[in-house]
Coordinates of C-alpha atoms and ligand atoms in Angstrom, one line a residue:
X315 CA 113.7 69.7 40.0
X316 CA 113.2 68.0 43.0
X317 CA 110.5 67.7 45.6
X318 CA 111.0 70.5 47.8
X319 CA 111.5 73.0 44.6
X320 CA 107.8 71.7 43.2
X321 CA 106.2 72.3 45.7
X322 CA 108.3 75.9 46.8
X323 CA 105.6 78.6 46.7
X324 CA 106.9 82.3 46.2
X325 CA 103.3 83.7 48.3
X326 CA 103.6 81.1 51.0
X327 CA 106.0 79.4 53.7
X328 CA 107.6 76.4 51.4
X329 CA 106.6 73.8 54.1
X330 CA 103.5 71.4 53.5
X331 CA 100.3 73.8 53.5
X332 CA 97.2 73.1 55.8
X333 CA 95.5 71.4 53.5
X334 CA 98.2 69.3 52.4
X335 CA 98.1 68.6 56.4
X336 CA 94.3 68.2 55.9
X337 CA 94.6 65.7 53.1
X338 CA 96.2 63.0 55.9
X339 CA 93.0 63.6 57.9
X340 CA 90.8 61.0 58.7
X341 CA 87.5 61.8 58.0
X342 CA 85.1 64.0 55.0
X343 CA 86.6 67.7 54.8
X344 CA 84.4 69.8 54.8
X345 CA 84.0 72.1 51.8
X346 CA 84.1 75.4 53.3
X347 CA 87.3 74.2 55.2
X348 CA 88.9 74.7 51.8
X349 CA 91.1 76.8 50.6
X350 CA 89.6 80.4 49.9
X351 CA 90.3 83.6 48.0
X352 CA 92.8 85.7 49.1
X353 CA 93.4 89.7 48.1
X354 CA 96.2 91.3 46.1
X355 CA 96.5 94.9 48.3
X356 CA 99.8 95.6 47.4
X357 CA 102.5 96.5 49.8
X358 CA 102.7 100.1 50.6
X359 CA 103.8 101.2 54.4
X360 CA 100.4 103.0 56.4
X361 CA 101.0 105.9 58.8
X362 CA 102.0 104.4 62.3
X363 CA 99.9 107.7 63.6
X364 CA 96.9 105.9 62.4
X365 CA 97.0 104.1 65.8
X366 CA 97.2 107.1 68.1
X367 CA 96.0 110.3 65.9
X368 CA 93.2 111.4 67.3
X369 CA 92.3 113.1 64.2
X370 CA 92.8 109.7 63.1
X371 CA 90.7 108.3 65.8
X372 CA 87.6 110.6 65.5
X373 CA 87.4 110.2 62.0
X374 CA 87.3 106.0 63.1
X375 CA 84.2 106.9 64.9
X376 CA 82.1 108.9 63.1
X377 CA 82.6 106.7 60.2
X378 CA 83.4 103.4 61.0
X379 CA 82.3 102.5 64.4
X380 CA 79.2 104.7 64.1
X381 CA 78.1 102.6 61.0
X382 CA 79.3 99.1 61.5
X383 CA 77.5 96.0 63.4
X384 CA 78.7 94.6 66.3
X385 CA 77.7 92.4 68.6
X386 CA 76.6 94.0 72.2
X387 CA 76.0 91.0 74.2
X388 CA 74.3 87.0 74.4
X389 CA 70.7 86.8 74.3
X390 CA 71.0 84.4 77.0
X391 CA 71.9 87.7 78.7
X392 CA 68.4 88.7 78.7
X393 CA 66.3 86.2 78.2
X394 CA 63.4 87.2 80.4
X395 CA 60.7 89.8 79.6
X396 CA 62.2 93.7 80.4
X397 CA 65.7 92.4 81.3
X398 CA 67.9 94.9 80.5
X399 CA 71.6 95.1 79.2
X400 CA 74.2 97.7 79.3
X401 CA 76.3 97.9 76.2
X402 CA 79.2 100.6 75.4
X403 CA 81.3 102.1 72.7
X404 CA 82.9 105.0 72.1
X405 CA 80.8 107.0 73.9
X406 CA 77.7 105.9 73.0
X407 CA 75.9 103.7 75.8
X408 CA 72.6 101.8 75.4
X409 CA 70.2 100.1 76.9
X410 CA 69.1 96.4 75.1
X411 CA 65.7 95.2 76.2
X412 CA 64.0 91.8 75.5
X413 CA 60.7 92.6 75.1
X414 CA 57.2 91.3 76.4
X415 CA 56.9 89.2 73.2
X416 CA 60.8 87.5 72.7
X417 CA 62.0 90.1 70.8
X418 CA 64.8 92.7 71.8
X419 CA 65.8 96.4 70.7
X420 CA 67.8 98.5 72.1
X421 CA 67.7 102.2 73.6
X422 CA 69.9 104.9 73.8
X423 CA 70.8 105.0 77.7
X424 CA 69.8 109.1 77.9
X425 CA 66.4 110.7 79.1
X426 CA 64.9 112.5 77.0
X427 CA 64.6 115.2 80.0
X428 CA 68.4 116.7 81.0
X429 CA 70.2 113.5 79.7
X430 CA 70.5 111.6 82.7
X431 CA 71.9 107.9 82.1
X432 CA 68.1 105.8 82.3
X433 CA 69.8 102.6 83.8
X434 CA 72.8 102.4 85.9
X435 CA 73.3 98.7 85.4
X436 CA 71.5 95.5 83.8
X437 CA 68.5 93.4 85.0
X438 CA 65.0 92.9 85.2
X439 CA 63.3 96.4 84.9
X440 CA 59.5 97.2 85.8
X441 CA 60.1 100.1 83.8
X442 CA 63.2 102.4 82.7
X443 CA 63.0 105.0 85.2
X444 CA 65.2 108.2 85.2
X445 CA 66.6 108.8 89.1
X446 CA 67.4 112.7 88.8
X447 CA 63.6 113.5 88.0
X448 CA 62.1 110.9 88.0
X449 CA 60.3 110.3 84.2
X450 CA 59.7 106.6 83.5
X451 CA 59.1 104.6 79.9
X452 CA 58.5 101.4 80.0
X453 CA 60.3 99.2 78.4
X454 CA 58.8 98.6 75.4
X455 CA 60.5 102.7 74.7
X456 CA 57.1 103.7 74.9
X457 CA 56.0 107.0 77.1
X458 CA 55.3 106.0 80.8
X459 CA 55.0 108.6 83.1
X460 CA 56.5 112.4 84.2
X461 CA 56.1 113.8 87.9
X462 CA 56.2 117.5 87.0
X463 CA 54.5 117.4 83.3
X464 CA 52.4 120.5 84.3
X465 CA 55.4 121.9 83.3
X466 CA 56.2 120.6 79.9
X467 CA 53.7 121.5 77.3
X468 CA 56.1 120.9 74.7
X469 CA 56.4 117.7 75.6
X470 CA 52.6 117.2 75.0
X471 CA 54.1 118.3 71.1
X472 CA 57.1 115.5 70.9
X473 CA 56.7 112.0 70.5
X474 CA 58.7 110.6 73.8
X475 CA 59.6 107.5 72.8
X476 CA 62.8 106.4 73.3
X477 CA 65.1 106.6 70.8
X478 CA 66.0 103.2 68.9
X479 CA 69.1 101.4 68.1
X480 CA 69.1 99.1 65.2
X481 CA 68.9 95.8 66.4
X482 CA 69.7 92.3 64.5
X483 CA 70.4 88.5 65.9
X484 CA 72.5 85.3 64.8
X485 CA 73.9 82.6 66.5
X486 CA 72.6 83.4 69.9
X487 CA 74.4 87.0 69.4
X488 CA 72.8 90.3 69.6
X489 CA 73.8 93.0 67.2
X490 CA 73.3 96.7 67.1
X491 CA 73.8 99.1 64.6
X492 CA 73.7 103.2 65.4
X493 CA 73.5 103.7 61.9
X494 CA 69.3 103.7 60.9
X495 CA 70.6 103.2 57.9
X496 CA 72.7 100.1 57.5
X497 CA 72.5 97.1 55.2
X498 CA 71.2 94.2 57.1
X499 CA 73.7 92.2 58.8
X500 CA 73.2 89.5 57.1
X501 CA 75.1 91.7 54.3
X502 CA 78.3 91.8 57.0
X503 CA 77.9 87.9 58.4
X504 CA 78.3 86.1 54.8
X505 CA 79.1 83.6 54.0
X506 CA 79.9 83.3 57.9
X507 CA 76.7 81.9 58.8
X508 CA 76.3 80.0 56.3
X509 CA 79.6 78.1 57.3
X510 CA 78.8 78.1 60.9
X511 CA 74.9 76.3 59.9
X512 CA 76.5 73.1 61.5
X513 CA 77.7 74.8 64.4
X514 CA 74.6 76.2 65.9
X515 CA 76.0 78.8 68.1
X516 CA 72.4 79.9 68.8
X517 CA 72.7 76.5 71.0
X518 CA 76.2 76.8 72.8
X519 CA 76.2 78.8 76.3
X520 CA 78.5 81.1 77.5
X521 CA 81.1 78.8 80.0
X522 CA 83.4 81.8 80.3
X523 CA 84.1 85.7 79.5
X524 CA 86.6 87.3 80.4
X525 CA 87.3 91.4 79.5
X526 CA 90.2 93.8 80.2
X527 CA 91.2 97.2 79.3
X528 CA 94.2 97.3 77.7
X529 CA 96.6 100.0 77.1
X530 CA 96.7 99.7 73.1
X531 CA 95.0 101.2 70.0
X532 CA 92.3 99.2 69.6
X533 CA 94.1 97.8 65.9
X534 CA 96.7 96.7 68.0
X535 CA 94.7 94.2 70.0
X536 CA 92.7 93.3 67.0
X537 CA 95.8 92.9 64.5
X538 CA 97.4 90.8 67.8
X539 CA 94.3 87.7 66.8
X540 CA 94.8 87.9 63.1
X541 CA 98.2 86.0 62.3
X542 CA 100.0 82.8 63.8
X543 CA 103.4 83.8 63.2
X544 CA 104.0 85.3 66.0
X545 CA 104.4 82.0 67.7
X546 CA 107.2 80.7 67.2
X547 CA 108.4 84.3 69.5
X548 CA 105.3 84.9 72.0
X549 CA 104.1 81.5 72.2
X550 CA 107.3 79.1 71.9
X551 CA 105.2 76.4 74.4
X552 CA 102.7 76.1 71.1
X553 CA 105.4 76.0 68.3
X554 CA 106.3 71.6 69.5
X555 CA 102.3 71.0 68.5
X556 CA 101.0 74.4 66.1
X557 CA 101.8 74.9 62.5
X558 CA 101.7 78.5 62.4
X559 CA 104.1 79.8 59.9
X560 CA 101.6 77.6 57.3
X561 CA 98.6 78.8 58.4
X562 CA 96.2 79.3 55.8
X563 CA 94.6 83.1 55.3
X564 CA 91.4 84.2 53.3
X565 CA 89.4 86.9 52.6
X566 CA 86.0 85.7 51.7
X567 CA 84.1 88.9 51.8
X568 CA 85.1 92.2 52.1
X569 CA 84.0 92.1 56.3
X570 CA 84.9 88.1 56.8
X571 CA 88.4 86.9 56.9
X572 CA 89.5 83.5 58.3
X573 CA 92.8 81.8 59.4
X574 CA 93.5 78.5 60.1
X575 CA 96.5 76.9 62.0
X576 CA 96.5 73.1 62.3
X577 CA 97.0 71.4 65.4
X578 CA 99.2 68.4 66.7
X579 CA 102.0 69.0 64.2
X580 CA 105.2 71.0 64.5
X581 CA 105.9 74.0 63.5
X582 CA 107.9 74.6 60.5
X583 CA 109.8 77.2 62.4
X584 CA 111.5 73.8 64.5
X585 CA 112.0 71.8 60.9
X586 CA 115.6 71.4 62.4
X587 CA 114.6 69.6 65.3
X588 CA 113.9 66.2 65.4
X589 CA 109.9 65.9 66.9
X590 CA 108.3 62.5 67.1
X591 CA 104.8 62.1 67.8
X592 CA 105.1 61.2 71.4
X593 CA 107.3 64.8 71.5
X594 CA 104.3 66.7 70.6
X595 CA 101.7 65.0 72.9
X596 CA 104.3 65.9 75.5
X597 CA 104.7 69.6 74.5
X598 CA 101.3 69.6 74.6
X599 CA 100.6 68.2 78.2
X600 CA 103.3 70.8 79.5
X601 CA 101.2 73.5 78.1
X602 CA 98.2 72.3 79.2
X603 CA 96.2 71.1 76.1
X604 CA 96.5 72.3 73.0
X605 CA 96.2 76.6 72.2
X606 CA 92.3 76.3 72.0
X607 CA 91.4 75.1 75.5
X608 CA 90.0 76.8 77.8
X609 CA 87.5 76.5 80.4
X610 CA 88.6 75.5 84.2
X611 CA 92.0 76.4 85.1
X612 CA 93.5 74.5 88.7
X613 CA 95.4 77.3 89.3
X614 CA 97.3 78.5 92.6
X615 CA 99.1 81.4 93.0
X616 CA 101.9 82.1 91.2
X617 CA 101.4 79.3 89.2
X618 CA 100.1 78.8 85.3
X619 CA 97.0 77.1 84.5
X620 CA 97.8 73.8 83.9
X621 CA 94.4 72.5 83.1
X622 CA 92.0 72.7 80.1
X623 CA 88.5 71.8 79.6
X624 CA 87.8 68.7 80.2
X625 CA 86.7 67.8 76.8
X626 CA 90.9 67.4 76.8
X627 CA 91.8 66.2 79.8
X628 CA 92.7 63.2 78.5
X629 CA 94.4 64.1 76.0
X630 CA 97.9 63.6 78.4
X631 CA 100.3 61.4 77.1
X632 CA 100.2 57.8 76.3
X633 CA 103.1 55.6 77.1
X634 CA 103.5 54.9 73.2
X635 CA 101.2 55.6 69.8
X636 CA 100.1 52.6 67.9
X637 CA 102.3 52.2 64.5
X638 CA 100.5 54.3 61.8
X639 CA 98.6 56.8 64.8
X640 CA 99.8 60.5 64.7
X641 CA 100.0 62.6 67.4
X642 CA 97.5 64.3 65.4
X643 CA 95.6 61.3 65.5
X644 CA 95.4 60.5 68.8
X645 CA 94.7 64.1 70.1
X646 CA 91.3 64.1 67.7
X647 CA 90.5 60.7 69.2
X648 CA 90.4 61.6 72.7
X649 CA 89.3 64.7 72.6
X650 CA 85.9 63.6 70.2
X651 CA 85.5 60.9 73.3
X652 CA 86.3 63.7 75.8
X653 CA 83.6 65.8 74.2
X654 CA 81.4 63.4 73.7
X655 CA 81.2 62.2 77.3
X656 CA 81.3 65.5 78.7
X657 CA 77.8 66.6 76.3
X658 CA 76.1 63.4 74.8
X659 CA 76.8 64.9 71.7
X660 CA 78.0 62.1 68.9
X661 CA 81.3 63.6 67.5
X662 CA 82.4 60.5 65.9
X663 CA 82.5 61.6 62.1
X664 CA 83.9 65.3 62.7
X665 CA 86.5 66.2 60.7
X666 CA 89.3 66.7 62.8
X667 CA 89.8 70.0 62.3
X668 CA 86.8 70.5 63.9
X669 CA 87.1 69.0 66.3
X670 CA 91.2 70.5 67.0
X671 CA 92.5 72.9 64.8
X672 CA 92.3 77.0 65.4
X673 CA 89.6 77.8 62.9
X674 CA 89.1 82.1 63.6
X675 CA 87.0 84.0 61.3
X676 CA 87.0 87.6 62.0
X677 CA 84.0 89.5 61.1
X678 CA 85.2 93.5 60.6
X679 CA 85.5 95.3 62.0
X680 CA 86.7 93.7 65.7
X681 CA 85.0 90.4 65.6
X682 CA 86.9 86.5 65.7
X683 CA 84.2 83.8 65.8
X684 CA 86.3 80.0 66.2
X685 CA 84.0 78.0 64.0
X686 CA 84.4 73.6 64.8
X687 CA 82.8 71.3 67.9
X688 CA 85.5 72.4 71.3
X689 CA 84.5 75.1 73.1
X690 CA 84.8 78.4 70.6
X691 CA 86.0 81.2 71.5
X692 CA 85.3 84.6 70.5
X693 CA 87.1 87.4 71.1
X694 CA 85.7 91.3 70.8
X695 CA 88.1 94.2 70.1
X696 CA 86.5 97.7 70.7
X697 CA 88.1 101.2 72.0
X698 CA 87.9 102.0 75.6
X699 CA 85.6 105.1 75.5
X700 CA 86.9 107.7 73.3
X701 CA 90.9 107.1 74.0
X702 CA 92.0 106.6 70.9
X703 CA 95.6 104.3 73.5
X704 CA 93.5 101.8 75.1
X705 CA 91.0 99.7 74.2
X706 CA 89.0 96.8 75.7
X707 CA 88.7 92.7 75.3
X708 CA 86.7 90.6 75.8
X709 CA 87.1 86.6 75.6
X710 CA 83.8 84.2 75.8
X711 CA 84.6 81.0 75.0
X712 CA 81.0 78.8 74.1
X713 CA 80.3 75.0 74.9
X714 CA 77.7 73.2 73.3
X715 CA 74.0 72.7 75.6
X716 CA 74.4 69.2 76.5
X717 CA 72.4 66.7 74.1
X718 CA 70.2 65.9 76.9
X719 CA 70.1 69.0 78.9
X720 CA 69.5 71.4 80.5
X721 CA 70.6 74.5 79.7
X722 CA 73.6 75.6 81.2
X723 CA 72.9 79.5 82.6
X724 CA 75.9 81.5 81.1
X725 CA 78.4 83.0 83.0
X726 CA 78.8 86.8 83.7
X727 CA 81.4 88.8 82.8
X728 CA 84.6 89.0 84.6
X729 CA 86.2 92.1 84.0
X730 CA 90.6 92.4 84.8
X731 CA 92.0 94.9 87.0
X732 CA 94.2 96.9 85.5
X733 CA 97.1 94.9 87.7
X734 CA 95.1 91.2 87.3
X735 CA 97.1 88.9 84.7
X736 CA 94.9 86.6 82.0
X737 CA 96.4 84.0 83.8
X738 CA 94.8 85.2 86.9
X739 CA 91.0 84.5 85.3
X740 CA 89.5 81.3 87.0
X741 CA 87.8 80.4 83.6
X742 CA 90.1 80.8 81.1
X743 CA 92.6 77.6 82.2
X744 CA 95.3 76.8 79.7
X745 CA 94.0 80.2 77.7
X746 CA 95.2 82.7 80.1
X747 CA 98.6 82.6 80.2
X748 CA 98.7 82.3 76.2
X749 CA 96.4 85.8 76.3
X750 CA 99.3 87.1 78.8
X751 CA 102.2 87.0 75.9
X752 CA 99.8 88.0 73.7
X753 CA 99.6 91.4 76.0
X754 CA 102.8 92.0 77.2
X755 CA 103.8 93.3 73.3
X756 CA 100.6 95.2 73.2
X757 CA 101.8 98.2 75.3
X758 CA 105.1 98.2 73.9
X759 CA 103.9 98.3 70.1
X760 CA 101.7 101.1 71.5
X761 CA 105.0 103.0 72.5
X762 CA 106.7 101.6 70.1
X763 CA 104.3 102.7 67.1
X764 CA 105.0 106.7 68.8
X765 CA 108.6 106.2 69.0
X766 CA 108.5 105.1 64.9
X767 CA 112.0 106.8 63.1
X768 CA 110.1 105.8 59.1
X769 CA 106.4 106.6 60.6
X770 CA 105.7 103.8 58.8
X771 CA 104.0 100.2 59.7
X772 CA 104.4 96.9 56.9
X773 CA 102.5 94.0 56.7
X774 CA 103.5 90.7 55.1
X775 CA 101.6 90.1 51.7
X776 CA 100.3 86.2 52.9
X777 CA 99.8 86.1 56.1
X778 CA 98.8 89.5 57.4
X779 CA 96.7 89.7 54.2
X780 CA 93.5 90.3 56.6
X781 CA 95.3 92.8 59.0
X782 CA 95.8 95.1 55.9
X783 CA 92.3 95.1 54.6
X784 CA 91.3 96.0 57.9
X785 CA 93.0 99.3 57.6
X786 CA 91.4 99.1 53.7
X787 CA 88.4 99.0 55.1
X788 CA 88.8 101.4 57.7
X789 CA 90.6 104.1 54.9
X790 CA 87.4 103.6 52.2
X791 CA 84.1 104.5 54.8
X792 CA 86.4 107.3 56.5
X793 CA 87.1 108.7 52.8
X794 CA 83.4 107.9 51.5
X795 CA 81.9 109.4 55.4
X796 CA 84.3 112.6 54.3
X797 CA 83.0 112.8 50.8
X798 CA 79.2 112.8 52.1
X799 CA 79.9 115.0 54.4
X800 CA 82.1 117.6 52.5
X801 CA 79.1 117.3 49.1
Ligands
FES1080 FE1 66.2 112.3 83.8 FE2 65.3 114.8 85.1 S1 67.0 114.1 83.8 S2 63.9 112.9 84.3

């Protein structure tokens, strides 16, 4: 048996594994980055109609979206008492409100009189006063005033407090859940919360936030960010420095899955090309830094953004590498130095993976948090109101609060218009053109699903296991919900 045969596993790409790459790294590997469990979920096709059928979508809304934890905003979006943030999903509109005691409450944004929304937008409020007939509530949700109270004897008999939505927090994020009987947030988040302890997301600030409505079902959008093997076709510029098809995929729980993709190594899909370490660095520089970069852009109209975050600006391309230094080692070292120069923290002992790799954790059904110490990308995918064939994607980038402060102000959301592309976002830097490549596929996927001749969609056993698990959980929640409704 030759070496190649010995390493080959039928359920993995025959090249080296992500763990093989970690073994060559220069720092100790944290235990939580080691390979995790997978699931055998079968290989049956799933109906293409699950991406556009209105009856299926209505069941998703009723039995999934109104039952799951979903992040609504960051705590830093509502720092002061009576600060209000408006969150919308699947036709629900809620107010997330900072309380006098520092706590957070969420209320349905609907007047108890004839239903007008109480707040049209975010801001610091004296009270929650309806602009129709003037009924008002304190920001605590307690009833405050009815200018026409003489004509509403029934209100004397009613609890006039604003109905609340469940709220919990983690890592500086405010999560809401429309189900009063939902299990605690940690039931959904673990083991992610333990793994992310060291990254201290509460002490990060929102350095970028771009969003856009995209003409595809929300699952089409989510699935575009749940595997790496589309790189060679969709993002060929990244392949010279990305270990795409040999990424690691784990299912840590029903709700938490992840994928790890190495940076600074050549894609096995380019194995027939002789890429040296200098070629890797040149390709990375040409792409504007590694794809985990983000941040400010120096884009001029008509140009692709070339400028990654400051922490990666000095990666560049040296004239030569010292003996024994690989492109991955070089990239890690200059990134450690640049990150430390930017925020004052010491990254000398941080593992290579946590400095430059794409370490994406997903939380069912619609959130993704990048682990590590480089600026952390966070995704959120959700339906666009009650339309099964459009959805909203949010991309935020969290940066570490500088060691010696002060805490920077978070940016506001920048919503792209339908005809604006992601590379036009002033906040995403080198990420923008990469997102635009992803988004080019999505309307085509949506139309192709409707055009399907077989009516089925198929998933790869390993690399798309996480996508299949998404569908398995949705189907399970719908079945359980329908059974309860019929009981
Ligand atoms: Fe709000 Fe009448 S609908 S006061």
